[in-house]
Coordinates of C-alpha atoms in Angstrom, one line a residue:
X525 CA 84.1 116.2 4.2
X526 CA 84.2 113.0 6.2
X527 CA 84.5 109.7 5.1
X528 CA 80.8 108.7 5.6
X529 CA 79.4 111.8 3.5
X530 CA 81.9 111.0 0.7
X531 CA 80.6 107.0 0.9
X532 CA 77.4 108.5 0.2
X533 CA 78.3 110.8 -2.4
X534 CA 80.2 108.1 -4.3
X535 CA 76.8 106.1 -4.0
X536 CA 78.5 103.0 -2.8
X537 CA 76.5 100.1 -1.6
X538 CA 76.8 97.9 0.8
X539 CA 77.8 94.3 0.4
X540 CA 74.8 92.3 -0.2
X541 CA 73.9 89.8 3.0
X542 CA 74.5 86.3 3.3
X543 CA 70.7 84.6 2.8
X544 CA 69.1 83.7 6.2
X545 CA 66.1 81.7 7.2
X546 CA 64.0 84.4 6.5
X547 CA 65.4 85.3 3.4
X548 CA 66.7 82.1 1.8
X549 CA 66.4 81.7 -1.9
X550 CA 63.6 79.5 -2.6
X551 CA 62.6 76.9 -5.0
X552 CA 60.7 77.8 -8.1
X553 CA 57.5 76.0 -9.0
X554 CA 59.1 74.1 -12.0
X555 CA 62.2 72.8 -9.6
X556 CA 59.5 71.7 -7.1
X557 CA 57.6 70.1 -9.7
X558 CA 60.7 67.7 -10.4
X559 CA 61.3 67.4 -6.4
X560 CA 58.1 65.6 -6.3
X561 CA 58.3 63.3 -9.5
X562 CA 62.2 62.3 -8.5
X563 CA 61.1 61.5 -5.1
X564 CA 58.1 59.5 -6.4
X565 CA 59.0 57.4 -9.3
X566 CA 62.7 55.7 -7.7
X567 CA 63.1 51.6 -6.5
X568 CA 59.2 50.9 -6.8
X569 CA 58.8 51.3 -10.9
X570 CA 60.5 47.4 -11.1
X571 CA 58.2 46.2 -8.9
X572 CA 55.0 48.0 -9.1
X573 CA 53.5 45.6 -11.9
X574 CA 54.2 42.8 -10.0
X575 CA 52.7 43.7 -6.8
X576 CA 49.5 45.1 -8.3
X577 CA 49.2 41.6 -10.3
X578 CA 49.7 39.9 -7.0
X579 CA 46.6 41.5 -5.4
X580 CA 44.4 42.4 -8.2
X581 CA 45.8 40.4 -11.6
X582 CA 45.1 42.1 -14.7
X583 CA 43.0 44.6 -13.1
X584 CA 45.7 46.0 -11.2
X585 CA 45.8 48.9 -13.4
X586 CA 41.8 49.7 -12.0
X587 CA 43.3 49.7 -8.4
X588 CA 46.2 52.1 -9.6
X589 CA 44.0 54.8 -10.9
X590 CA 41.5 54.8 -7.8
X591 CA 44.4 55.0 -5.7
X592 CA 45.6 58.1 -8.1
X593 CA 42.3 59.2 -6.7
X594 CA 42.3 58.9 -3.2
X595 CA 46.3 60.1 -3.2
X596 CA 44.8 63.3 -4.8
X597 CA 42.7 63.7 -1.7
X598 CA 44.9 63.2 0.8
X599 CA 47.2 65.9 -1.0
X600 CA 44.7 68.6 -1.2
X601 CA 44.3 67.9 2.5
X602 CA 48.0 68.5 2.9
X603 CA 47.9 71.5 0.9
X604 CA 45.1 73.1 3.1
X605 CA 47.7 72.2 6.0
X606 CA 50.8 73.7 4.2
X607 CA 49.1 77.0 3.1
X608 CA 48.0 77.8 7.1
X609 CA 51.7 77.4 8.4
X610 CA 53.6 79.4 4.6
X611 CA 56.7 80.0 6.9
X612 CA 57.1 76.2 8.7
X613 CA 58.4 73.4 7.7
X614 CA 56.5 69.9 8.7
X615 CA 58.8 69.8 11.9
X616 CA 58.1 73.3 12.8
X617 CA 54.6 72.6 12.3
X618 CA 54.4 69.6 14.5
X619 CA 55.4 72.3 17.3
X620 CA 52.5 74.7 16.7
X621 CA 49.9 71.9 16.1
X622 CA 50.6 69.5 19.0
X623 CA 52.4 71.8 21.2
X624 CA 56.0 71.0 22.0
X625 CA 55.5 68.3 23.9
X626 CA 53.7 66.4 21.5
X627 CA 55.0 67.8 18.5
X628 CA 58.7 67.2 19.2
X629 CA 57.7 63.5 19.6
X630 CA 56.2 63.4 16.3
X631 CA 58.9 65.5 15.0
X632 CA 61.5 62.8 15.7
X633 CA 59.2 60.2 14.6
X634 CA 59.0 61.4 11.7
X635 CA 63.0 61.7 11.7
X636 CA 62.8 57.7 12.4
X637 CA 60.7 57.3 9.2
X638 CA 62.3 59.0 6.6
X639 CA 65.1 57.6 7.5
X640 CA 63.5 53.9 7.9
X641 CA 62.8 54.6 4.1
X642 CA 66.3 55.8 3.3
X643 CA 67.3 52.9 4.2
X644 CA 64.8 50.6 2.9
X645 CA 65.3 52.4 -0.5
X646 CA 69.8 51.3 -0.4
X647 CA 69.0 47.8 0.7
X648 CA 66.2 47.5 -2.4
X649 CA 68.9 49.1 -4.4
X650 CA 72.0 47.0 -3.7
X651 CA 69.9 44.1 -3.8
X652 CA 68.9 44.6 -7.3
X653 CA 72.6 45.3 -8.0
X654 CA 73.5 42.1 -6.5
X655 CA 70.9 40.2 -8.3
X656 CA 71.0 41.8 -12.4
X657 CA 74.5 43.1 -12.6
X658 CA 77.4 43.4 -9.9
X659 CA 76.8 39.6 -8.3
X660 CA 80.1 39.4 -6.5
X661 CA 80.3 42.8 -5.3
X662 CA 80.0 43.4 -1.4
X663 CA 76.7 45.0 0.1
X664 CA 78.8 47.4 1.7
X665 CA 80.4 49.2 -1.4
X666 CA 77.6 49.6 -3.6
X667 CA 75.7 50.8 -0.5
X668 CA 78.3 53.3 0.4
X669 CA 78.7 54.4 -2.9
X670 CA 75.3 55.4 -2.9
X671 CA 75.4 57.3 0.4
X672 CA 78.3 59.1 0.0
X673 CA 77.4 60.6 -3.7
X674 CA 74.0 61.4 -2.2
X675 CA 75.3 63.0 1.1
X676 CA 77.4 65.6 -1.6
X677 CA 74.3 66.2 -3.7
X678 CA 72.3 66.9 -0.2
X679 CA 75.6 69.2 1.1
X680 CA 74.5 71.7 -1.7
X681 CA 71.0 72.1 -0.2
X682 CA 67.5 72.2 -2.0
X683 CA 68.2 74.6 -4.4
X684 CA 71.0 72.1 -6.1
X685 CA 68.7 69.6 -5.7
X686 CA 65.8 71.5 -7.6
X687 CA 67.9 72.4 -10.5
X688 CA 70.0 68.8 -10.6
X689 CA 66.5 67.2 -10.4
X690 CA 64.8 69.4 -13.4
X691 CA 68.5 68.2 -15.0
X692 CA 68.3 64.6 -14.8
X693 CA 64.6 64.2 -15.3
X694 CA 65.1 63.9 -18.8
X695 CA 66.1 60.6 -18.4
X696 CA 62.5 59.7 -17.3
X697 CA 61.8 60.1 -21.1
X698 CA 64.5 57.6 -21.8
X699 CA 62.7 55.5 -19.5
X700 CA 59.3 55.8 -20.5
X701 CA 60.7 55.2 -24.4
X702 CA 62.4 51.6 -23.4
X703 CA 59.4 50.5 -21.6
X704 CA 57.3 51.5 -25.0
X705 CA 59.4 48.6 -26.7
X706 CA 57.1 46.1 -24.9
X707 CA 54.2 47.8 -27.3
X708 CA 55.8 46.0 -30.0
X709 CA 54.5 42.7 -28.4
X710 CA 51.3 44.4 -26.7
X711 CA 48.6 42.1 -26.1
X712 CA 45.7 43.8 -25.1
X713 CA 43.6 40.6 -24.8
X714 CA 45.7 40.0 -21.7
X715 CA 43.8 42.8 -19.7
X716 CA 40.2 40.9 -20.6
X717 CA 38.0 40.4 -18.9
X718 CA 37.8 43.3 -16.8
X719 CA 37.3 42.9 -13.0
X720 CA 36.9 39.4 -13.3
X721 CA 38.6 39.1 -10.1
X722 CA 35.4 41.4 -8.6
X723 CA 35.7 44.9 -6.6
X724 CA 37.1 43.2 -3.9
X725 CA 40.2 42.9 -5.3
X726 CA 40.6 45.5 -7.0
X727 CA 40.1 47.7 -3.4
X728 CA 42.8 45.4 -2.3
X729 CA 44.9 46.5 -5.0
X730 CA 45.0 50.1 -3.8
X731 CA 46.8 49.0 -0.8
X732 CA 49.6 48.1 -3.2
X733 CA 48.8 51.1 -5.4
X734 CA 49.2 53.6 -2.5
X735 CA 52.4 52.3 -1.9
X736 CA 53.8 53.5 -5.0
X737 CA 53.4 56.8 -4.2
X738 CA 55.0 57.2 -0.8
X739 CA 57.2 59.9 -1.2
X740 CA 54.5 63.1 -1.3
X741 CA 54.9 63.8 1.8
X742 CA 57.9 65.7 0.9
X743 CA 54.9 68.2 -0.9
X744 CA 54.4 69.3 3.0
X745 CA 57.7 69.6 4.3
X746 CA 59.1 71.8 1.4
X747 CA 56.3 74.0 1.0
X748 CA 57.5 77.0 2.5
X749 CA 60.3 76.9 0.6
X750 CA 58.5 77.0 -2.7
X751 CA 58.1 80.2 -4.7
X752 CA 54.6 81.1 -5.4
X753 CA 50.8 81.3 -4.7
X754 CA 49.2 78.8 -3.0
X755 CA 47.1 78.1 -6.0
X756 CA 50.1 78.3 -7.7
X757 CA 51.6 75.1 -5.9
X758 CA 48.3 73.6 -5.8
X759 CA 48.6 73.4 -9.5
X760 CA 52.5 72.0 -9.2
X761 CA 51.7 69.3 -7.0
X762 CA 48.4 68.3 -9.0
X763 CA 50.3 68.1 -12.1
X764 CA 53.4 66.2 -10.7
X765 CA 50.9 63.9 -9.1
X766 CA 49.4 62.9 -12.6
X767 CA 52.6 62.9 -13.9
X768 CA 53.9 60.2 -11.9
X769 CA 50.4 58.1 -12.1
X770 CA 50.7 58.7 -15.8
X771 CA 54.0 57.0 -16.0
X772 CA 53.1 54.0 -13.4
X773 CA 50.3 53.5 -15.3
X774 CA 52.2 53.2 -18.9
X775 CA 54.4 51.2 -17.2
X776 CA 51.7 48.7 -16.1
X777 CA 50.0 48.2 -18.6
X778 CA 53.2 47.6 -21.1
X779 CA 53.9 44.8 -18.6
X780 CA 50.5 43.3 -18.1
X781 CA 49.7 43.3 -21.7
X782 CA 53.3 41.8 -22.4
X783 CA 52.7 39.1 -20.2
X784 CA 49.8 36.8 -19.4
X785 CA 48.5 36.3 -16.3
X786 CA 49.9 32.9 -15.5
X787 CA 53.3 34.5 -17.0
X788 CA 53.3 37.3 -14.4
X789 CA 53.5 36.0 -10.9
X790 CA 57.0 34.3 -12.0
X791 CA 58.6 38.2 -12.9
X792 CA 58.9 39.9 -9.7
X793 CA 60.9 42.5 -11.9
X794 CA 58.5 42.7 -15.1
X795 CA 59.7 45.3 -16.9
X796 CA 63.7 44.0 -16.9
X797 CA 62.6 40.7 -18.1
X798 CA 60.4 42.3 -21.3
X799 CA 63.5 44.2 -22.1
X800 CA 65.9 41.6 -21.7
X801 CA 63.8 40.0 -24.4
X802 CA 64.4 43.1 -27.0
X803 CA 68.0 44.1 -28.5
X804 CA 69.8 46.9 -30.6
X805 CA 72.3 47.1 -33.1
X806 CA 74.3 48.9 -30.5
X807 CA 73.1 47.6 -27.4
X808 CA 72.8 44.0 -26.6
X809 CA 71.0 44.5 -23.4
X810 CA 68.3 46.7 -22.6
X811 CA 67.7 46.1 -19.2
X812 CA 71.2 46.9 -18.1
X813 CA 70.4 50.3 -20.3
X814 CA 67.6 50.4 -18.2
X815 CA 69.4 49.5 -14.9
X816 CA 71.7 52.2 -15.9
X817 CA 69.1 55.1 -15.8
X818 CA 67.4 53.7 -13.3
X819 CA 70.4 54.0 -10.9
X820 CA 70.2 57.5 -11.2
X821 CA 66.4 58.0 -10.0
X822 CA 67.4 55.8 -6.8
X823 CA 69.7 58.2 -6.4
X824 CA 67.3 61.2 -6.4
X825 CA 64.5 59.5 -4.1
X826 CA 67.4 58.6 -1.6
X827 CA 69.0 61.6 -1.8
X828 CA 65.1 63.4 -1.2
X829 CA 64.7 61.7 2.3
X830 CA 68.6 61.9 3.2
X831 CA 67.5 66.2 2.8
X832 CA 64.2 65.5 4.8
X833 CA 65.9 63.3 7.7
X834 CA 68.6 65.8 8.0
X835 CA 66.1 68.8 7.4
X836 CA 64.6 67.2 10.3
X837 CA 67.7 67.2 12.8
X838 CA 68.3 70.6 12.6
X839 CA 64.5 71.8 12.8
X840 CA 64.8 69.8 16.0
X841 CA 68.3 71.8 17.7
X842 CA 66.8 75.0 15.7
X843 CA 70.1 75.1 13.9
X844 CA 70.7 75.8 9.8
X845 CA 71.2 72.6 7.8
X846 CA 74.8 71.8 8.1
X847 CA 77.6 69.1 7.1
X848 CA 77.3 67.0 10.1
X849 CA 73.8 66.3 10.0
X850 CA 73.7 65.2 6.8
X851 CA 76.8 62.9 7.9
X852 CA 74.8 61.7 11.1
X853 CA 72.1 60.7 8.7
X854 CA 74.2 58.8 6.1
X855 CA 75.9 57.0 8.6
X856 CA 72.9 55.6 10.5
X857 CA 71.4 54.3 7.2
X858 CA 74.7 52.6 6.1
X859 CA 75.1 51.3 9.4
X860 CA 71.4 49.8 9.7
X861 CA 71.7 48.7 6.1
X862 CA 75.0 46.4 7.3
X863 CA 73.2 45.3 9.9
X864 CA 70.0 43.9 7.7
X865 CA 72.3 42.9 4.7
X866 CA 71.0 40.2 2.3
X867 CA 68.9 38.9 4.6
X868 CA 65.6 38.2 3.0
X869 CA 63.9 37.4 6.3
X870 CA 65.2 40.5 8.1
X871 CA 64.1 42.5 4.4
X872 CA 61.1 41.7 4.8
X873 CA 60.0 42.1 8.3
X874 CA 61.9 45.5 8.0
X875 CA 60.0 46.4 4.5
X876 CA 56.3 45.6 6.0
X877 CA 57.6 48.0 9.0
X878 CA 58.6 50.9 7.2
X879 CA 56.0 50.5 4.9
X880 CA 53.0 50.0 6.8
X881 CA 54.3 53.3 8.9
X882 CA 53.9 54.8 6.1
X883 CA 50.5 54.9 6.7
X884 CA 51.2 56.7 9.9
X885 CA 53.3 59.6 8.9
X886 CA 52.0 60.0 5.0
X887 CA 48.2 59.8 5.5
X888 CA 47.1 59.3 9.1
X889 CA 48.9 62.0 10.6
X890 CA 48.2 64.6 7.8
X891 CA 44.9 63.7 8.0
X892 CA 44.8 64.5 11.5
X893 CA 46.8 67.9 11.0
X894 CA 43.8 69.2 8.2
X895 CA 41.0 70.2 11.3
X896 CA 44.1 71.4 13.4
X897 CA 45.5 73.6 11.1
X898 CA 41.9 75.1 10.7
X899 CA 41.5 75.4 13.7
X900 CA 44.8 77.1 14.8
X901 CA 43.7 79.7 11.6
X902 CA 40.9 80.2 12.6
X903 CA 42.2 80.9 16.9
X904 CA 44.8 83.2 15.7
X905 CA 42.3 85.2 13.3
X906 CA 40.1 85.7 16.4
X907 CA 42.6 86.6 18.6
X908 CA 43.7 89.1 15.8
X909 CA 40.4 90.9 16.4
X910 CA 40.5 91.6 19.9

């Protein structure tokens, strides 16, 4: 008997293969669930009070919801687009939709932007650093801290991400319990009267209010790694969507019934200064308590668009996510970020950049891949026929 028939006999099986592209493990619809909410709520929950108040004052909360709305839109759009290409990725997409020679434009584009954001998010980051709790410590070190634990978390791929996310999002309940200790001096005659500042305003506010959520765009690129039905992820990304309004909108109104509206425009970071205000027996300071929590959802938004700027690289050589894109990525952020430092001017004009493309690659372009997609469906059903 030769060795083959005696393989058989002993029913030995063959080594299992090393996953592929085809055959990669893929996220489950809790772990993308997480994805989204960790990407969403990072640098912006400080902030968003503020910004809203800027615009709308104490109807800001109004122009949050109706951009819930019109966010909710836009993402069943993106859905229709994800469920017509179940095997591509954004960047692959781009090829089939605009043909290479457009589409690998876009692609790199959109390589630009997530990591225009990347680094928009460290700079926002160290600044606040700077500012509430390291004051003498060099932009360079808490920005390469930052890059270098995200660049391991992103080395594992998006399956350690998924299940570190659904880990550390219990520490969004932490946050949503210290904001609840501005109820104890809710004033909800702070809110009245309603749309005094008229509609106008309020439709100003959703500028600001779509803002906030940048960051659902990474509902497109990840699709096709997602377990699931397509109503199935429908559902997910509904639900995380709400989630996060849910929580911005908590958040605002704990800040805009803590403080008046002449109180407001002088807290660009509301909800640190209402917990500054509070203590416990054990901790004198919320807010660093805060901080410290807080540190760990920058990390997860950073470390989101570190995976879709390096995702992004190796879509565009057709190569499987490796070390050295990730490294390419990680140092063009820290290397932009020294080159913008502390400087509130060059902040600013680099902000209003990154976020007004934004608009571009989160909404405009989406928008104008929702009749494409259909389309293409619809081109490759007929010529299925034939």
């Amino acid at each position: 008997m030769n060795k083959t028939n005696q393989n058989k006999e002993k029913g030995e099986v063959k080594p299992p293969q090393q996953p592929t592209q085809k055959n990669e493990q893929k996220l489950s619809l809790r772990q993308y669930f997480f994805i989204i909410i960790q990407t969403q709520i990072g640098v912006g929950v400080l902030s968003v009070p503020f910004e809203l108040h800027s615009v709308a004052k104490q109807d800001g909360w109004i122009s949050l919801l109706l951009g819930a709305v019109a966010i909710q839109l836009l993402l069943i759009g993106i859905w229709i687009v994800a469920k017509n290409f179940p095997q591509d990725t954004l960047f692959t997409m781009n090829d089939k939709l605009f043909t290479k020679w457009i589409g690998r434009p876009i692609s790199i584009l959109y390589i630009l932007y997530f990591v225009g954001v990347g680094t928009l998010i460290i700079l926002l980051f160290c600044r606040m650093i700077n500012v509430w709790v390291l004051p003498n410590t060099p932009l360079w070190v808490t920005a390469s801290l930052m890059i270098s634990v995200c660049m391991y978390m992103v080395h594992g791929g998006l399956i350690v991400l998924g299940r570190m996310y659904t880990m550390l999002s219990i520490l969004i309940v932490f946050l949503l319990i210290l904001v609840a200790f501005g109820a104890k001096e809710m004033n909800i005659m702070y809110l009245f009267p309603f749309l005094e500042t008229g509609w106008g305003r309020v439709f100003s506010g959703i500028n600001q209010a779509i803002f906030s959520y940048f960051g659902f765009i990474v509902t497109l690129v990840i699709f096709s790694k997602v377990e699931g039905t397509n109503k199935q992820k429908l559902k997910t990304i509904v639900f995380a969507h709400w989630f996060v309004t849910l929580f911005y909108l908590f958040t605002v109104l704990a800040s805009f019934t803590f403080f008046s509206t002449s109180e407001l425009p002088l807290v660009p970071e509301p909800v640190l200064y209402m917990l500054k205000s509070f203590t416990l027996p054990v901790v004198a300071r919320i807010d660093l308590f805060f901080i410290t929590i807080w540190v760990i959802n920058v990390a997860t938004t950073f470390a989101t668009y570190l995976y879709l700027s390096s995702i992004g690289l190796s879509d565009l050589f057709n190569k499987q996510l490796s070390t050295k894109f990730i490294v390419v990525i990680g140092f063009v952020i820290f290397t932009i970020s020294m080159y913008i430092g502390m400087d509130i001017k060059k902040m600013e004009n680099f902000n209003n950049v990154v976020t007004y493309s934004g608009y571009v690659f989160s909404v405009t372009l989406p928008l104008i891949m929702v009749p494409l997609s259909i389309w293409r469906r619809n081109k490759d059903k007929g010529e299925g026929t034939l």
